[in-house]
JSON list of C-alpha atoms in Angstrom, two decimals:
[
{"chain": "A", "resi": 1111, "resn": "UNK", "atom": "CA", "xyz": [-121.07, 11.38, 95.92]},
{"chain": "A", "resi": 1112, "resn": "UNK", "atom": "CA", "xyz": [-122.61, 14.77, 95.24]},
{"chain": "A", "resi": 1113, "resn": "UNK", "atom": "CA", "xyz": [-125.24, 15.16, 92.54]},
{"chain": "A", "resi": 1114, "resn": "UNK", "atom": "CA", "xyz": [-125.71, 17.96, 90.06]},
{"chain": "A", "resi": 1115, "resn": "UNK", "atom": "CA", "xyz": [-129.06, 19.31, 88.97]},
{"chain": "A", "resi": 1116, "resn": "UNK", "atom": "CA", "xyz": [-130.66, 17.55, 86.02]},
{"chain": "A", "resi": 1117, "resn": "UNK", "atom": "CA", "xyz": [-130.31, 20.73, 83.98]},
{"chain": "A", "resi": 1118, "resn": "UNK", "atom": "CA", "xyz": [-126.58, 21.02, 84.63]},
{"chain": "A", "resi": 1119, "resn": "UNK", "atom": "CA", "xyz": [-126.02, 17.31, 83.95]},
{"chain": "A", "resi": 1120, "resn": "UNK", "atom": "CA", "xyz": [-127.93, 17.63, 80.66]},
{"chain": "A", "resi": 1121, "resn": "UNK", "atom": "CA", "xyz": [-125.89, 20.70, 79.70]},
{"chain": "A", "resi": 1122, "resn": "UNK", "atom": "CA", "xyz": [-122.67, 18.76, 80.31]},
{"chain": "A", "resi": 1123, "resn": "UNK", "atom": "CA", "xyz": [-123.97, 15.81, 78.28]},
{"chain": "A", "resi": 1124, "resn": "UNK", "atom": "CA", "xyz": [-124.80, 18.12, 75.37]},
{"chain": "A", "resi": 1125, "resn": "UNK", "atom": "CA", "xyz": [-121.31, 19.64, 75.44]},
{"chain": "A", "resi": 1126, "resn": "UNK", "atom": "CA", "xyz": [-119.69, 16.20, 75.61]},
{"chain": "A", "resi": 1127, "resn": "UNK", "atom": "CA", "xyz": [-121.78, 15.10, 72.64]},
{"chain": "A", "resi": 1128, "resn": "UNK", "atom": "CA", "xyz": [-120.63, 18.18, 70.69]},
{"chain": "A", "resi": 1129, "resn": "UNK", "atom": "CA", "xyz": [-117.04, 17.47, 71.73]},
{"chain": "A", "resi": 1130, "resn": "UNK", "atom": "CA", "xyz": [-117.27, 13.88, 70.52]},
{"chain": "A", "resi": 1131, "resn": "UNK", "atom": "CA", "xyz": [-118.69, 15.01, 67.18]},
{"chain": "A", "resi": 1132, "resn": "UNK", "atom": "CA", "xyz": [-115.52, 17.07, 66.72]},
{"chain": "A", "resi": 1133, "resn": "UNK", "atom": "CA", "xyz": [-113.44, 14.16, 68.05]},
{"chain": "A", "resi": 1134, "resn": "UNK", "atom": "CA", "xyz": [-114.96, 11.87, 65.42]},
{"chain": "A", "resi": 1135, "resn": "UNK", "atom": "CA", "xyz": [-113.88, 14.41, 62.79]},
{"chain": "A", "resi": 1136, "resn": "UNK", "atom": "CA", "xyz": [-110.34, 14.37, 64.24]},
{"chain": "A", "resi": 1137, "resn": "UNK", "atom": "CA", "xyz": [-110.66, 18.03, 65.20]},
{"chain": "A", "resi": 1138, "resn": "UNK", "atom": "CA", "xyz": [-108.78, 17.48, 68.44]},
{"chain": "A", "resi": 1139, "resn": "UNK", "atom": "CA", "xyz": [-108.16, 21.09, 69.49]},
{"chain": "A", "resi": 1140, "resn": "UNK", "atom": "CA", "xyz": [-111.76, 22.13, 68.89]},
{"chain": "A", "resi": 1141, "resn": "UNK", "atom": "CA", "xyz": [-112.99, 19.03, 70.75]},
{"chain": "A", "resi": 1142, "resn": "UNK", "atom": "CA", "xyz": [-110.74, 19.88, 73.69]},
{"chain": "A", "resi": 1143, "resn": "UNK", "atom": "CA", "xyz": [-112.17, 23.40, 73.88]},
{"chain": "A", "resi": 1144, "resn": "UNK", "atom": "CA", "xyz": [-115.71, 22.00, 74.03]},
{"chain": "A", "resi": 1145, "resn": "UNK", "atom": "CA", "xyz": [-114.78, 19.44, 76.68]},
{"chain": "A", "resi": 1146, "resn": "UNK", "atom": "CA", "xyz": [-113.18, 22.22, 78.75]},
{"chain": "A", "resi": 1147, "resn": "UNK", "atom": "CA", "xyz": [-116.42, 24.19, 78.49]},
{"chain": "A", "resi": 1148, "resn": "UNK", "atom": "CA", "xyz": [-118.14, 21.17, 80.05]},
{"chain": "A", "resi": 1149, "resn": "UNK", "atom": "CA", "xyz": [-115.42, 20.97, 82.73]},
{"chain": "A", "resi": 1150, "resn": "UNK", "atom": "CA", "xyz": [-115.86, 24.63, 83.60]},
{"chain": "A", "resi": 1151, "resn": "UNK", "atom": "CA", "xyz": [-119.56, 24.06, 84.31]},
{"chain": "A", "resi": 1152, "resn": "UNK", "atom": "CA", "xyz": [-118.74, 21.68, 87.16]},
{"chain": "A", "resi": 1153, "resn": "UNK", "atom": "CA", "xyz": [-118.75, 23.18, 90.66]},
{"chain": "A", "resi": 1154, "resn": "UNK", "atom": "CA", "xyz": [-115.58, 22.85, 92.72]},
{"chain": "A", "resi": 1155, "resn": "UNK", "atom": "CA", "xyz": [-114.27, 20.42, 93.72]},
{"chain": "A", "resi": 1156, "resn": "UNK", "atom": "CA", "xyz": [-115.06, 18.95, 90.34]},
{"chain": "A", "resi": 1157, "resn": "UNK", "atom": "CA", "xyz": [-113.94, 15.42, 91.16]},
{"chain": "A", "resi": 1158, "resn": "UNK", "atom": "CA", "xyz": [-116.84, 15.05, 93.61]},
{"chain": "A", "resi": 1159, "resn": "UNK", "atom": "CA", "xyz": [-119.21, 14.51, 90.69]},
{"chain": "A", "resi": 1160, "resn": "UNK", "atom": "CA", "xyz": [-119.66, 11.50, 88.41]},
{"chain": "A", "resi": 1161, "resn": "UNK", "atom": "CA", "xyz": [-119.93, 13.90, 85.45]},
{"chain": "A", "resi": 1162, "resn": "UNK", "atom": "CA", "xyz": [-116.33, 14.95, 86.05]},
{"chain": "A", "resi": 1163, "resn": "UNK", "atom": "CA", "xyz": [-115.26, 11.38, 85.26]},
{"chain": "A", "resi": 1164, "resn": "UNK", "atom": "CA", "xyz": [-116.99, 11.61, 81.88]},
{"chain": "A", "resi": 1165, "resn": "UNK", "atom": "CA", "xyz": [-115.36, 14.93, 81.05]},
{"chain": "A", "resi": 1166, "resn": "UNK", "atom": "CA", "xyz": [-111.88, 13.95, 82.24]},
{"chain": "A", "resi": 1167, "resn": "UNK", "atom": "CA", "xyz": [-112.09, 10.71, 80.28]},
{"chain": "A", "resi": 1168, "resn": "UNK", "atom": "CA", "xyz": [-113.10, 12.66, 77.17]},
{"chain": "A", "resi": 1169, "resn": "UNK", "atom": "CA", "xyz": [-110.23, 15.09, 77.71]},
{"chain": "A", "resi": 1170, "resn": "UNK", "atom": "CA", "xyz": [-107.70, 12.31, 78.27]},
{"chain": "A", "resi": 1171, "resn": "UNK", "atom": "CA", "xyz": [-108.90, 10.35, 75.27]},
{"chain": "A", "resi": 1172, "resn": "UNK", "atom": "CA", "xyz": [-108.74, 13.43, 73.05]},
{"chain": "A", "resi": 1173, "resn": "UNK", "atom": "CA", "xyz": [-105.30, 14.43, 74.28]},
{"chain": "A", "resi": 1174, "resn": "UNK", "atom": "CA", "xyz": [-104.12, 10.87, 73.59]},
{"chain": "A", "resi": 1175, "resn": "UNK", "atom": "CA", "xyz": [-105.49, 10.94, 70.03]},
{"chain": "A", "resi": 1176, "resn": "UNK", "atom": "CA", "xyz": [-103.82, 14.32, 69.52]},
{"chain": "A", "resi": 1177, "resn": "UNK", "atom": "CA", "xyz": [-100.47, 12.85, 70.57]},
{"chain": "A", "resi": 1178, "resn": "UNK", "atom": "CA", "xyz": [-100.32, 14.96, 73.73]},
{"chain": "A", "resi": 1179, "resn": "UNK", "atom": "CA", "xyz": [-99.49, 12.20, 76.17]},
{"chain": "A", "resi": 1180, "resn": "UNK", "atom": "CA", "xyz": [-98.61, 14.18, 79.31]},
{"chain": "A", "resi": 1181, "resn": "UNK", "atom": "CA", "xyz": [-101.95, 16.01, 79.58]},
{"chain": "A", "resi": 1182, "resn": "UNK", "atom": "CA", "xyz": [-103.67, 12.75, 78.58]},
{"chain": "A", "resi": 1183, "resn": "UNK", "atom": "CA", "xyz": [-102.00, 11.00, 81.51]},
{"chain": "A", "resi": 1184, "resn": "UNK", "atom": "CA", "xyz": [-102.94, 13.82, 83.89]},
{"chain": "A", "resi": 1185, "resn": "UNK", "atom": "CA", "xyz": [-106.60, 13.89, 82.84]},
{"chain": "A", "resi": 1186, "resn": "UNK", "atom": "CA", "xyz": [-106.94, 10.09, 82.95]},
{"chain": "A", "resi": 1187, "resn": "UNK", "atom": "CA", "xyz": [-105.23, 9.82, 86.34]},
{"chain": "A", "resi": 1188, "resn": "UNK", "atom": "CA", "xyz": [-107.67, 12.42, 87.64]},
{"chain": "A", "resi": 1189, "resn": "UNK", "atom": "CA", "xyz": [-110.62, 10.56, 86.10]},
{"chain": "A", "resi": 1190, "resn": "UNK", "atom": "CA", "xyz": [-109.73, 7.51, 88.19]},
{"chain": "A", "resi": 1191, "resn": "UNK", "atom": "CA", "xyz": [-110.46, 9.58, 91.31]},
{"chain": "A", "resi": 1192, "resn": "UNK", "atom": "CA", "xyz": [-114.01, 10.43, 90.21]},
{"chain": "A", "resi": 1193, "resn": "UNK", "atom": "CA", "xyz": [-117.14, 8.64, 91.39]},
{"chain": "A", "resi": 1194, "resn": "UNK", "atom": "CA", "xyz": [-118.36, 5.97, 89.02]},
{"chain": "A", "resi": 1195, "resn": "UNK", "atom": "CA", "xyz": [-115.09, 5.40, 87.17]},
{"chain": "A", "resi": 1196, "resn": "UNK", "atom": "CA", "xyz": [-114.05, 2.47, 89.40]},
{"chain": "A", "resi": 1197, "resn": "UNK", "atom": "CA", "xyz": [-111.00, 1.52, 87.37]},
{"chain": "A", "resi": 1198, "resn": "UNK", "atom": "CA", "xyz": [-112.90, 1.68, 84.10]},
{"chain": "A", "resi": 1199, "resn": "UNK", "atom": "CA", "xyz": [-111.06, -0.52, 81.57]},
{"chain": "A", "resi": 1200, "resn": "UNK", "atom": "CA", "xyz": [-111.12, 2.15, 78.85]},
{"chain": "A", "resi": 1201, "resn": "UNK", "atom": "CA", "xyz": [-109.63, 4.77, 81.19]},
{"chain": "A", "resi": 1202, "resn": "UNK", "atom": "CA", "xyz": [-106.94, 2.28, 82.22]},
{"chain": "A", "resi": 1203, "resn": "UNK", "atom": "CA", "xyz": [-106.23, 1.47, 78.57]},
{"chain": "A", "resi": 1204, "resn": "UNK", "atom": "CA", "xyz": [-105.74, 5.11, 77.58]},
{"chain": "A", "resi": 1205, "resn": "UNK", "atom": "CA", "xyz": [-103.72, 5.81, 80.71]},
{"chain": "A", "resi": 1206, "resn": "UNK", "atom": "CA", "xyz": [-101.46, 2.83, 80.04]},
{"chain": "A", "resi": 1207, "resn": "UNK", "atom": "CA", "xyz": [-101.04, 3.86, 76.42]},
{"chain": "A", "resi": 1208, "resn": "UNK", "atom": "CA", "xyz": [-100.12, 7.38, 77.48]},
{"chain": "A", "resi": 1209, "resn": "UNK", "atom": "CA", "xyz": [-97.58, 6.03, 79.95]},
{"chain": "A", "resi": 1210, "resn": "UNK", "atom": "CA", "xyz": [-96.05, 3.78, 77.30]},
{"chain": "A", "resi": 1211, "resn": "UNK", "atom": "CA", "xyz": [-95.80, 6.67, 74.84]},
{"chain": "A", "resi": 1212, "resn": "UNK", "atom": "CA", "xyz": [-94.01, 8.70, 77.51]},
{"chain": "A", "resi": 1213, "resn": "UNK", "atom": "CA", "xyz": [-91.47, 5.92, 77.99]},
{"chain": "A", "resi": 1214, "resn": "UNK", "atom": "CA", "xyz": [-92.68, 4.64, 81.38]},
{"chain": "A", "resi": 1215, "resn": "UNK", "atom": "CA", "xyz": [-92.72, 0.96, 80.39]},
{"chain": "A", "resi": 1216, "resn": "UNK", "atom": "CA", "xyz": [-93.08, -0.40, 83.93]},
{"chain": "A", "resi": 1217, "resn": "UNK", "atom": "CA", "xyz": [-96.13, 1.66, 84.89]},
{"chain": "A", "resi": 1218, "resn": "UNK", "atom": "CA", "xyz": [-97.53, 1.20, 81.39]},
{"chain": "A", "resi": 1219, "resn": "UNK", "atom": "CA", "xyz": [-97.29, -2.58, 81.74]},
{"chain": "A", "resi": 1220, "resn": "UNK", "atom": "CA", "xyz": [-98.98, -2.53, 85.15]},
{"chain": "A", "resi": 1221, "resn": "UNK", "atom": "CA", "xyz": [-101.78, -0.27, 83.95]},
{"chain": "A", "resi": 1222, "resn": "UNK", "atom": "CA", "xyz": [-102.32, -2.07, 80.63]},
{"chain": "A", "resi": 1223, "resn": "UNK", "atom": "CA", "xyz": [-102.26, -5.47, 82.35]},
{"chain": "A", "resi": 1224, "resn": "UNK", "atom": "CA", "xyz": [-104.95, -4.23, 84.74]},
{"chain": "A", "resi": 1225, "resn": "UNK", "atom": "CA", "xyz": [-106.97, -2.88, 81.80]},
{"chain": "A", "resi": 1226, "resn": "UNK", "atom": "CA", "xyz": [-106.65, -6.30, 80.15]},
{"chain": "A", "resi": 1227, "resn": "UNK", "atom": "CA", "xyz": [-107.78, -8.04, 83.34]},
{"chain": "A", "resi": 1228, "resn": "UNK", "atom": "CA", "xyz": [-110.80, -5.74, 83.65]},
{"chain": "A", "resi": 1229, "resn": "UNK", "atom": "CA", "xyz": [-111.75, -5.43, 79.96]},
{"chain": "A", "resi": 1230, "resn": "UNK", "atom": "CA", "xyz": [-110.32, -8.47, 78.21]},
{"chain": "A", "resi": 1231, "resn": "UNK", "atom": "CA", "xyz": [-108.67, -8.85, 74.84]},
{"chain": "A", "resi": 1232, "resn": "UNK", "atom": "CA", "xyz": [-111.54, -7.12, 72.99]},
{"chain": "A", "resi": 1233, "resn": "UNK", "atom": "CA", "xyz": [-110.57, -3.85, 74.67]},
{"chain": "A", "resi": 1234, "resn": "UNK", "atom": "CA", "xyz": [-107.33, -3.93, 72.66]},
{"chain": "A", "resi": 1235, "resn": "UNK", "atom": "CA", "xyz": [-108.77, -5.06, 69.31]},
{"chain": "A", "resi": 1236, "resn": "UNK", "atom": "CA", "xyz": [-108.82, -1.65, 67.63]},
{"chain": "A", "resi": 1237, "resn": "UNK", "atom": "CA", "xyz": [-105.54, -0.52, 69.18]},
{"chain": "A", "resi": 1238, "resn": "UNK", "atom": "CA", "xyz": [-101.98, -0.90, 67.89]},
{"chain": "A", "resi": 1239, "resn": "UNK", "atom": "CA", "xyz": [-100.60, -4.37, 68.75]},
{"chain": "A", "resi": 1240, "resn": "UNK", "atom": "CA", "xyz": [-97.80, -2.87, 70.86]},
{"chain": "A", "resi": 1241, "resn": "UNK", "atom": "CA", "xyz": [-100.32, -2.02, 73.58]},
{"chain": "A", "resi": 1242, "resn": "UNK", "atom": "CA", "xyz": [-101.56, -5.60, 73.95]},
{"chain": "A", "resi": 1243, "resn": "UNK", "atom": "CA", "xyz": [-97.97, -6.78, 73.95]},
{"chain": "A", "resi": 1244, "resn": "UNK", "atom": "CA", "xyz": [-97.14, -4.27, 76.70]},
{"chain": "A", "resi": 1245, "resn": "UNK", "atom": "CA", "xyz": [-100.10, -5.56, 78.69]},
{"chain": "A", "resi": 1246, "resn": "UNK", "atom": "CA", "xyz": [-99.10, -9.20, 78.39]},
{"chain": "A", "resi": 1247, "resn": "UNK", "atom": "CA", "xyz": [-95.31, -8.97, 78.68]},
{"chain": "A", "resi": 1248, "resn": "UNK", "atom": "CA", "xyz": [-93.47, -7.13, 81.44]},
{"chain": "A", "resi": 1249, "resn": "UNK", "atom": "CA", "xyz": [-90.68, -4.91, 80.18]},
{"chain": "A", "resi": 1250, "resn": "UNK", "atom": "CA", "xyz": [-87.22, -6.41, 80.07]},
{"chain": "A", "resi": 1251, "resn": "UNK", "atom": "CA", "xyz": [-85.01, -5.52, 83.02]},
{"chain": "A", "resi": 1252, "resn": "UNK", "atom": "CA", "xyz": [-82.46, -2.84, 82.27]},
{"chain": "A", "resi": 1253, "resn": "UNK", "atom": "CA", "xyz": [-79.91, -4.21, 84.73]}
]
């Protein structure tokens, strides 16, 4: 795993903090712009750095909240390839939710079940009940 300078890491943390302030105000598009500013500070290849996992998770989470499930899925899938993410339960939760919202019930079930295994029931407590149900029950066969 490559490491960034302390100054660059701090700059990315500051931008992520600003992005999450906008996120908390439900200003999704503005939050996304700030998170992309953080992403653009990362040297290529970005996924070599643990900070990229933070930024991609923030992007995926924000896209999910904005109802933009395809870019959410893409960002969260990419986050799973970053150092330090190690199948983070929250990343798996958001990825599974995005898959479910896109109609991919099988992959959603697999991903949400893994999130449940890694993070437990409390991970789902503030989420819509359909996500816990999708984690616990495989989709019905369409045969």
